[in-house]
Coordinates of C-alpha atoms in Angstrom, one line a residue:
Chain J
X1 CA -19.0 8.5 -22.8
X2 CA -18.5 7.4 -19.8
X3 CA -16.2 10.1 -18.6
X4 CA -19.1 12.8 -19.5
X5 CA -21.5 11.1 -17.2
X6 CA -22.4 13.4 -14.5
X7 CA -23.0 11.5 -11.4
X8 CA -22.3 14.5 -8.7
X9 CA -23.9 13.1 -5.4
X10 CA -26.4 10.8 -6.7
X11 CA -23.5 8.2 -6.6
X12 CA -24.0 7.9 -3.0
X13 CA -27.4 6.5 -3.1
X14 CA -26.2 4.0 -5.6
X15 CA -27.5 0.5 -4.5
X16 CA -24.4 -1.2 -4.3
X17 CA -24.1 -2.0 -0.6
X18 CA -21.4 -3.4 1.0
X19 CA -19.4 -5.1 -2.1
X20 CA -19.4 -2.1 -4.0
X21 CA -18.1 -0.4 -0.6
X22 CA -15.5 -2.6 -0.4
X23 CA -13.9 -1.7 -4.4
X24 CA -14.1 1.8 -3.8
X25 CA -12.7 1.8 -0.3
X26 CA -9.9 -0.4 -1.8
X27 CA -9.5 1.8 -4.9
X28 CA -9.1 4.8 -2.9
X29 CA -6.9 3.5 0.0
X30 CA -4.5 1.8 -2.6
X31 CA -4.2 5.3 -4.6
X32 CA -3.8 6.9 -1.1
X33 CA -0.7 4.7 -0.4
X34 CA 0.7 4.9 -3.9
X35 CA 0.5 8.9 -3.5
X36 CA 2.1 8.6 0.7
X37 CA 5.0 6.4 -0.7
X38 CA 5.6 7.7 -3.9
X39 CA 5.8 11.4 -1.9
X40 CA 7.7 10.0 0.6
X41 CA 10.2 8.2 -1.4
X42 CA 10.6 11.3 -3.7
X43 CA 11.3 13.8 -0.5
X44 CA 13.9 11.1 0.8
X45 CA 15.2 11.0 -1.9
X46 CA 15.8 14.5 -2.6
X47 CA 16.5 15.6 1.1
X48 CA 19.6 12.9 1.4
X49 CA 21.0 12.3 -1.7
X50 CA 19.8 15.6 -4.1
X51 CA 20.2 18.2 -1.0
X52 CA 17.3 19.7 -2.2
X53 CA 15.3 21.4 0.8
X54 CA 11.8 21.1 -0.5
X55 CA 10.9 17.8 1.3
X56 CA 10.9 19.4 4.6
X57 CA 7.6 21.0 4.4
X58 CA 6.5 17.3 3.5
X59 CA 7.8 15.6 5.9
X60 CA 5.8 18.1 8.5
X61 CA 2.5 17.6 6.4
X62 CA 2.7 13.4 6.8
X63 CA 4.0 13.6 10.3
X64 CA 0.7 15.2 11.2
X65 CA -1.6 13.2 13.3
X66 CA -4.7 13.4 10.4
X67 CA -2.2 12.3 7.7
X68 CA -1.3 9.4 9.8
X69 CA -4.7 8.3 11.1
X70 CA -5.7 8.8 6.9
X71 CA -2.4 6.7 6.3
X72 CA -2.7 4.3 8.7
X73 CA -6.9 3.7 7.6
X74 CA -5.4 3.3 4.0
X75 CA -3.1 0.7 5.1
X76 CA -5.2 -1.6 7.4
X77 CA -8.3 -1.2 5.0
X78 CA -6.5 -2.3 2.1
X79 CA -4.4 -5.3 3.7
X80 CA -7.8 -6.6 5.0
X81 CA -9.8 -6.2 2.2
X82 CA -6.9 -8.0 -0.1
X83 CA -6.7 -10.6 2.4
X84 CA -10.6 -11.1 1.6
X85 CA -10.4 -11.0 -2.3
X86 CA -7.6 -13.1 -1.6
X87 CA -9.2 -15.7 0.0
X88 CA -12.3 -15.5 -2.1
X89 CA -10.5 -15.7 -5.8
X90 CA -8.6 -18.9 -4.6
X91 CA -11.8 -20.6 -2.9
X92 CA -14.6 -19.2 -4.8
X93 CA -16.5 -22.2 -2.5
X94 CA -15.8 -19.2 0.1
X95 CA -18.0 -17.0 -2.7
X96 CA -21.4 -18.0 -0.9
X97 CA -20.5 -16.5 1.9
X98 CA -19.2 -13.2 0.8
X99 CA -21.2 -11.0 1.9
X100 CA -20.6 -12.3 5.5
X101 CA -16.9 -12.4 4.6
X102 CA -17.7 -8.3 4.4
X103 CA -19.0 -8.5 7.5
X104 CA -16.5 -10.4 9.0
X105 CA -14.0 -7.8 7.4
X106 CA -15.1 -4.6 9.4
X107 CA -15.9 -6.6 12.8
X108 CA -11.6 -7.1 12.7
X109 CA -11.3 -3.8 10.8
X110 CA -13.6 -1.5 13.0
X111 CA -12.3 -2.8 16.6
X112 CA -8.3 -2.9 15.2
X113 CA -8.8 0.4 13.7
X114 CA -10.1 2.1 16.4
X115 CA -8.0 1.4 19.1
X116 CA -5.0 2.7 17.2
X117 CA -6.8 6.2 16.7
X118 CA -7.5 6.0 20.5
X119 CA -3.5 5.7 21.1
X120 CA -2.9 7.9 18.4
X121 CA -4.8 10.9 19.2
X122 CA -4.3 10.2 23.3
X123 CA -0.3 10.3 23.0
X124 CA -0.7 13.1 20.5
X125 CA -2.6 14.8 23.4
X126 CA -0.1 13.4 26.2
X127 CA 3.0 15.0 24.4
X128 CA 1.7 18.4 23.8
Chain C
X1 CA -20.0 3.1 -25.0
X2 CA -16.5 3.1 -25.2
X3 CA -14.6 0.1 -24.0
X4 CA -12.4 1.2 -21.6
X5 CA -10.3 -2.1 -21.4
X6 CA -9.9 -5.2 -23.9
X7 CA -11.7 -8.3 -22.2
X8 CA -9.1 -10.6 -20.8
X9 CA -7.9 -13.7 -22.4
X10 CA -7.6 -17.2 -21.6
X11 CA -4.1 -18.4 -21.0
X12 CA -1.4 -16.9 -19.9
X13 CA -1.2 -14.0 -20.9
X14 CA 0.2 -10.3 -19.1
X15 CA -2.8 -9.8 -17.9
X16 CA -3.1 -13.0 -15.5
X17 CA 0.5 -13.0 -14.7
X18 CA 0.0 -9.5 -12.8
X19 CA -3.8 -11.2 -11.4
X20 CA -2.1 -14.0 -10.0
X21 CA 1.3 -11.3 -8.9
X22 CA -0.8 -9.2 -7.7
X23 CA -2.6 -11.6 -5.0
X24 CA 1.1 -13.1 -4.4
X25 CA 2.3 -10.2 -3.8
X26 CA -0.5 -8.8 -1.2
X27 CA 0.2 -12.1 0.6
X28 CA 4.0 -11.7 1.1
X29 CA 3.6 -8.3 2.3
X30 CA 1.4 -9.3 4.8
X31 CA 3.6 -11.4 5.9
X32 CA 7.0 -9.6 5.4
X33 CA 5.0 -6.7 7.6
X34 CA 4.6 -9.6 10.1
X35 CA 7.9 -10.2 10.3
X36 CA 8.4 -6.5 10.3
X37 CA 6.8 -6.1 13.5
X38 CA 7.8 -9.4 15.2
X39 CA 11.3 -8.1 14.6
X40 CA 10.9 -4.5 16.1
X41 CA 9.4 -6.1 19.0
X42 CA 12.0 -8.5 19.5
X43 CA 14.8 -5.6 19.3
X44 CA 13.0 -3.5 21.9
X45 CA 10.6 -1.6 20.9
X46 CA 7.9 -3.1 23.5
X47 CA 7.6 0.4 25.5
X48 CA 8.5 3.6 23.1
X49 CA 6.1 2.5 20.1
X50 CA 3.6 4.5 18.4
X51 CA 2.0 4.0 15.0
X52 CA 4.0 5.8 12.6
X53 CA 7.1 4.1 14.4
X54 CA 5.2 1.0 14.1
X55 CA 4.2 2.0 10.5
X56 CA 8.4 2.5 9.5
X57 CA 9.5 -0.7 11.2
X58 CA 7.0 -2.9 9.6
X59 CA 7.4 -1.6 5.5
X60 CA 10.9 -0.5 5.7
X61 CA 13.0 -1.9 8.4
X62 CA 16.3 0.3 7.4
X63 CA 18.6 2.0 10.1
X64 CA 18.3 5.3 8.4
X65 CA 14.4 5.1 7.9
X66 CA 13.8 4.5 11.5
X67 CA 16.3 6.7 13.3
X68 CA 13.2 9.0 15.0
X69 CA 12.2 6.5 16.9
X70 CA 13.5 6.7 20.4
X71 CA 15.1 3.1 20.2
X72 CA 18.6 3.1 21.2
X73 CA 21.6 2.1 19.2
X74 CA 18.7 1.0 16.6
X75 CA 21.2 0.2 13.7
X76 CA 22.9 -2.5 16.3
X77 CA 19.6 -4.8 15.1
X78 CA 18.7 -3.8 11.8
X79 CA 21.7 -3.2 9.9
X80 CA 22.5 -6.7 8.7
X81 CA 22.0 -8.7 5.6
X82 CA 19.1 -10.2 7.0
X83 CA 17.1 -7.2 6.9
X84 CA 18.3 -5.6 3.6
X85 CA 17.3 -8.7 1.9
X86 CA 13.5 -8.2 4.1
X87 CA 13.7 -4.3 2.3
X88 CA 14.6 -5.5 -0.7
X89 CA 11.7 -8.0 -0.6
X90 CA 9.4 -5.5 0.5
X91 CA 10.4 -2.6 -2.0
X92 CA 10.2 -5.1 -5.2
X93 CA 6.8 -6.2 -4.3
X94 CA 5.1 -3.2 -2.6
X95 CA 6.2 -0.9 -5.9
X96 CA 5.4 -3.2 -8.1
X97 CA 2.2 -4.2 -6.6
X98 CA 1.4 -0.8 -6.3
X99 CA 2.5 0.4 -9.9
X100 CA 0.5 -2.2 -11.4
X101 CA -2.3 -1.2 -9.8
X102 CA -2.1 2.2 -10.2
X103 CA -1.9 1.2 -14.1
X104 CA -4.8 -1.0 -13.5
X105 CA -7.4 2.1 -12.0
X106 CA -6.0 4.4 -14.8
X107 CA -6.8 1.7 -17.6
X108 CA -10.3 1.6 -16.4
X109 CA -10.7 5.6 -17.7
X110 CA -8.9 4.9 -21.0
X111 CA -9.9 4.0 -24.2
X112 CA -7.2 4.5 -26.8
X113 CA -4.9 2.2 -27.0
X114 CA -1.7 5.4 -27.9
X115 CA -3.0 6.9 -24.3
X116 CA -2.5 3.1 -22.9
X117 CA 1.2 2.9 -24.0
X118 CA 2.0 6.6 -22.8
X119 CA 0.6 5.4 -19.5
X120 CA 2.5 2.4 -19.2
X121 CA 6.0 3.6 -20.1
X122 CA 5.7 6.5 -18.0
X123 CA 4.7 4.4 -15.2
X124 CA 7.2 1.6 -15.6
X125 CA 9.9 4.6 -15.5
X126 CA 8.3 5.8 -12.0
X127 CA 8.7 2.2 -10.6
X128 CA 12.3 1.8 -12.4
X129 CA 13.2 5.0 -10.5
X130 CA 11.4 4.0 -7.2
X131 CA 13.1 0.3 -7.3
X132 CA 16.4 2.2 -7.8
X133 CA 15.8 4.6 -5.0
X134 CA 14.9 2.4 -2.3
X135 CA 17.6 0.2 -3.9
X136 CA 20.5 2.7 -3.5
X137 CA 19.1 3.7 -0.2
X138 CA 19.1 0.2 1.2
X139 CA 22.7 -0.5 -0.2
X140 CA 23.8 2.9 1.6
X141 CA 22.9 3.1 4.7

């Protein structure tokens, strides 16, 4: 049933807000780093130990700078936003406050986040 | 509506052991990633670093794995016990972390409980063979 439900783009304007933000973001950055290292484990693994030479076109695709800024969001999103479900499931005090936790979540995440795609894309610019 | 997951249980049961693994495990990444990057800093890596250096020091701090980067004589720092022990760490609860997660999202789309256990031995073999990859690439390098 619920598979055949067509949502399309009326999911967007679903009144979730931030909280239901926050799950999706942390569903889809932790499936983005389960595909990066299982990818990168598998073309490791058959570059240097299989001899196999199909990893190299790989290695090229997550080497490139918008695999890396994707990567890198996936990372940083999802250790923040643990860090915050963290907190919250073992002080659920702390659950009164969650929607400032939220808050508090992309004021480090935004700032952090940004800077690195500054250095990023500037010494991808400075080296060629 | 089809339920797509069995209510949890009281007690202890699977399903709160990998609750309370999973937030374990998020927190000693976190911190094994500090480490990570205290450690690359401490060996040098103040001046040549950029974020996918950053990113293969911090989750995998192996000799072979960061060999790019344009640290000198890298495997001088990181090739000791020390820091296979900090992989090993890092591989057991990053895969399984991630395994059971994965497992987690795909049981939310489920119903049948003969789809559930197809699921879960074919993704306990991917994290057997991912343990024992990183596992053989730690011991060998």
């Amino acid at each position: 049933m619920t598979l055949k439900r067509n949502v399309g783009l009326r999911g967007l304007t679903y009144a979730g807000g931030g909280p239901m933000l926050a799950w999706i973001l942390h569903r889809i950055s932790g499936l983005g780093i389960i595909i990066f290292v299982s990818i990168h484990v598998l073309a490791g693994f058959s570059t240097h130990v299989v001899g196999s030479a199909w990893g190299d076109p790989v290695n090229r695709i997550y080497e490139s700078l918008p695999f890396q800024i994707f990567i890198f969001f996936c990372v940083l999103y999802h250790a923040l936003n643990g860090l915050r479900i963290v907190l919250l499931d073992f002080w659920p005090r702390m659950l009164e406050h969650q929607r400032l936790a939220i808050y508090l979540q992309w004021a480090i995440f935004i700032p952090v986040f940004g800077l690195s795609v500054f250095l990023m894309i500037r010494s991808a610019l400075a080296s060629g | 509506m089809q339920r797509a997951r069995p209510a949890p249980q009281n007690g202890f049961n699977f399903e709160y052991m990998m609750w309370l693994f999973t937030r374990i495990s998020g927190l000693a990444l976190s911190l094994l990633a500090i480490i990570g990057i205290i450690g690359a800093f401490w060996m040098g890596a103040r001046e040549q670093i950029d974020v996918g250096a950053l990113l293969r020091w911090t989750f995998f701090p192996n000799p072979f794995h960061v060999v790019n980067s344009e640290i000198p004589d890298v495997t001088i720092g990181w090739a000791t016990a020390y820091w296979q022990i900090m992989q090993m760490m890092i591989v057991f609860f990053g895969v399984t972390h991630g395994m059971n997660g994965l497992r987690m999202v795909i049981e939310d789309y489920l119903g049948s409980p003969r789809a559930r256990i197809l699921t879960r031995s074919l993704l306990f073999l991917f994290w057997l063979f991912l343990v024992i990859a990183c596992v053989y690439v730690i011991l060998y390098s």
